C-alpha cells in the first residue's frame, strides 16, 4: 500500500527506479529500467511493454531492448513491472456539447455501466469546438486514462480531419479509442445509430397520417447524422409522393434552437407553410415551436412536429413531442464493453449498428385539409 500511495502521490521516477532494479551492476550502481531505455533510445513505457511481451513494440525495437537486457542480466521486479505499465481504471468520455441533454444522457449511461465493470469515468467537453478536441485528447492521454470514448464532434464529420486522424492513431498505440460515429482511416471500435432508419420512421408516420407537405429542419450536412437524414428524406419524397420543394429541406449548419427558429421564420415569410415538420433534435424543435407560436400557429392543430433524441425537452414541449428515440443503455453498454475488452485485450465485436424506434405522443395528427 505504501508503494502504491507513493506512486499516486509522489514522483513516478522515484518509485519505479527504486523497485525496477536488477541483480547485475552497471559500474557502481544497479541498472534500472531508465538505464535500459536510455541506452536503447526509447521511452520507459516501451521498455516496460517489451519486458511484458505485450506485442505493442516493433520487432526491431524489441530485439534492441532485449539485447541490452541480456547484456546486463536485467531481472525486473514483477510487482514493480505491473505498476510501471498499468494505467488508471478511468475511461475518458469526450462529448461535443454537454449542455445538449442528448450528450448528457449518454455520459450518465456510460458512467453507470462503466461502474459495473469496475471502471470510473471522467468527462471531457469540447464545447462544440473541433480544434479543442485535439487538446482534450492530449489531456486525457496525460491523465493516463485506460480508454477514450467519443460522442460527436470530429467523429460525426462526413470527411474526417487528417490531423485529428493522425492524433488518434498515435493515441491508439497505447490507449483504446472507441466512438459513437466513425473516423475514416482509424481502425477503432465503434457504435453507430442508424439515422436512415430514424428518418424513415418519422416520414412514414407522417405520410400514413396523410401529410404531404413535410419539412426537414436543422443540422449540418457536413455531419454524418444530418447528412444521412437529408439523403434518406430526399429519397422518401418520391416513395410517398411528398411535395418536392428544396425550401422544405432547411439544413442551416446548426442544431440549435436559434437555427430552428430562423428556418421556420424563413418558411413563413415565403408563404411556404408545411403541414408537418421533422426537427433534427429537441433544441431545433423548441426554436420551431417558438416561431410558430409567435405567428399564431398551434401544434398539432395547425402543424405536426416530430423530433429526434427523446431528451427531457421533448417531454416538456407542449403536450409532449412525437420522437425518434434510441436505447441509450444499449448504445452505452456496447461502447463500454468494447472499451473494456480493448483495455483487457479480450476479443470483442468492433462494430455495432443500433436501430432507433418511434414514440408517438401528442405533437402529430392528420393534416387539417
Short mmCIF file of N, CA and C in Angstrom, two decimals, residues 16 18-24 31-33 36 47-48 50-53 65-66 69-70 72-82 84-85:
data_model
loop_
_atom_site.label_atom_id
_atom_site.label_comp_id
_atom_site.label_asym_id
_atom_site.label_seq_id
_atom_site.Cartn_x
_atom_site.Cartn_y
_atom_site.Cartn_z
N UNK A 16 9.43 4.05 -9.48
CA UNK A 16 9.77 2.97 -10.39
C UNK A 16 11.26 2.65 -10.31
N UNK A 18 13.17 2.89 -7.86
CA UNK A 18 13.52 2.19 -6.63
C UNK A 18 13.22 0.71 -6.74
N UNK A 19 12.13 0.38 -7.45
CA UNK A 19 11.69 -1.02 -7.47
C UNK A 19 12.09 -1.78 -8.72
N UNK A 20 12.40 -1.05 -9.82
CA UNK A 20 12.82 -1.75 -11.02
C UNK A 20 14.34 -1.81 -11.05
N UNK A 21 14.87 -2.83 -10.48
CA UNK A 21 16.32 -2.99 -10.46
C UNK A 21 16.67 -4.43 -10.84
N UNK A 22 17.94 -4.65 -11.01
CA UNK A 22 18.34 -5.99 -11.42
C UNK A 22 19.40 -6.53 -10.48
N UNK A 23 19.84 -7.75 -10.80
CA UNK A 23 20.83 -8.37 -9.94
C UNK A 23 22.25 -8.05 -10.35
N UNK A 24 22.43 -7.45 -11.54
CA UNK A 24 23.78 -7.13 -12.01
C UNK A 24 24.04 -5.65 -11.87
N UNK A 31 21.55 -1.49 -12.43
CA UNK A 31 20.90 -0.98 -13.62
C UNK A 31 19.38 -0.89 -13.40
N UNK A 32 18.79 0.13 -13.95
CA UNK A 32 17.33 0.32 -13.84
C UNK A 32 16.70 0.33 -15.22
N UNK A 33 15.41 0.36 -15.23
CA UNK A 33 14.68 0.42 -16.50
C UNK A 33 15.02 1.71 -17.25
N UNK A 36 18.17 1.16 -19.27
CA UNK A 36 17.88 0.39 -20.48
C UNK A 36 17.23 1.28 -21.53
N UNK A 47 10.07 0.15 -23.00
CA UNK A 47 10.84 -0.91 -22.34
C UNK A 47 9.92 -1.80 -21.52
N UNK A 48 8.99 -1.17 -20.79
CA UNK A 48 8.06 -1.93 -19.96
C UNK A 48 7.22 -2.87 -20.80
N UNK A 50 8.02 -4.08 -23.75
CA UNK A 50 8.89 -5.14 -24.27
C UNK A 50 9.10 -6.22 -23.22
N UNK A 51 9.33 -5.81 -21.96
CA UNK A 51 9.53 -6.77 -20.88
C UNK A 51 8.28 -7.60 -20.62
N UNK A 52 7.12 -6.96 -20.86
CA UNK A 52 5.85 -7.67 -20.65
C UNK A 52 5.46 -8.49 -21.87
N UNK A 53 6.23 -8.31 -22.98
CA UNK A 53 5.93 -9.02 -24.23
C UNK A 53 4.49 -8.76 -24.66
N UNK A 65 16.10 -3.81 -27.30
CA UNK A 65 15.89 -3.77 -25.85
C UNK A 65 16.34 -5.07 -25.20
N UNK A 66 15.96 -6.19 -25.81
CA UNK A 66 16.28 -7.48 -25.20
C UNK A 66 17.78 -7.77 -25.22
N UNK A 69 18.98 -5.98 -22.20
CA UNK A 69 18.55 -6.71 -21.01
C UNK A 69 19.47 -7.90 -20.76
N UNK A 70 19.77 -8.65 -21.81
CA UNK A 70 20.65 -9.81 -21.66
C UNK A 70 22.08 -9.39 -21.35
N UNK A 72 23.12 -6.95 -19.52
CA UNK A 72 23.30 -6.61 -18.11
C UNK A 72 22.60 -7.60 -17.17
N UNK A 73 22.05 -8.70 -17.75
CA UNK A 73 21.36 -9.71 -16.94
C UNK A 73 20.26 -9.05 -16.08
N UNK A 74 19.51 -8.19 -16.71
CA UNK A 74 18.47 -7.42 -16.00
C UNK A 74 17.34 -8.35 -15.58
N UNK A 75 16.92 -8.26 -14.29
CA UNK A 75 15.82 -9.05 -13.75
C UNK A 75 14.79 -8.10 -13.14
N UNK A 76 13.75 -7.73 -13.87
CA UNK A 76 12.77 -6.78 -13.33
C UNK A 76 11.95 -7.37 -12.20
N UNK A 77 11.69 -6.55 -11.22
CA UNK A 77 10.80 -6.95 -10.14
C UNK A 77 9.37 -7.01 -10.69
N UNK A 78 8.67 -8.12 -10.52
CA UNK A 78 7.36 -8.34 -11.13
C UNK A 78 6.32 -7.32 -10.65
N UNK A 79 6.28 -7.07 -9.35
CA UNK A 79 5.28 -6.13 -8.84
C UNK A 79 5.52 -4.73 -9.39
N UNK A 80 6.81 -4.36 -9.46
CA UNK A 80 7.13 -3.04 -9.98
C UNK A 80 6.81 -2.95 -11.46
N UNK A 81 7.04 -4.05 -12.21
CA UNK A 81 6.73 -4.05 -13.63
C UNK A 81 5.25 -3.79 -13.87
N UNK A 82 4.40 -4.45 -13.07
CA UNK A 82 2.96 -4.28 -13.21
C UNK A 82 2.57 -2.84 -12.92
N UNK A 84 4.47 -0.22 -13.23
CA UNK A 84 5.02 0.67 -14.25
C UNK A 84 4.16 0.70 -15.50
N UNK A 85 3.60 -0.45 -15.90
CA UNK A 85 2.87 -0.48 -17.16
C UNK A 85 1.37 -0.32 -16.98
#
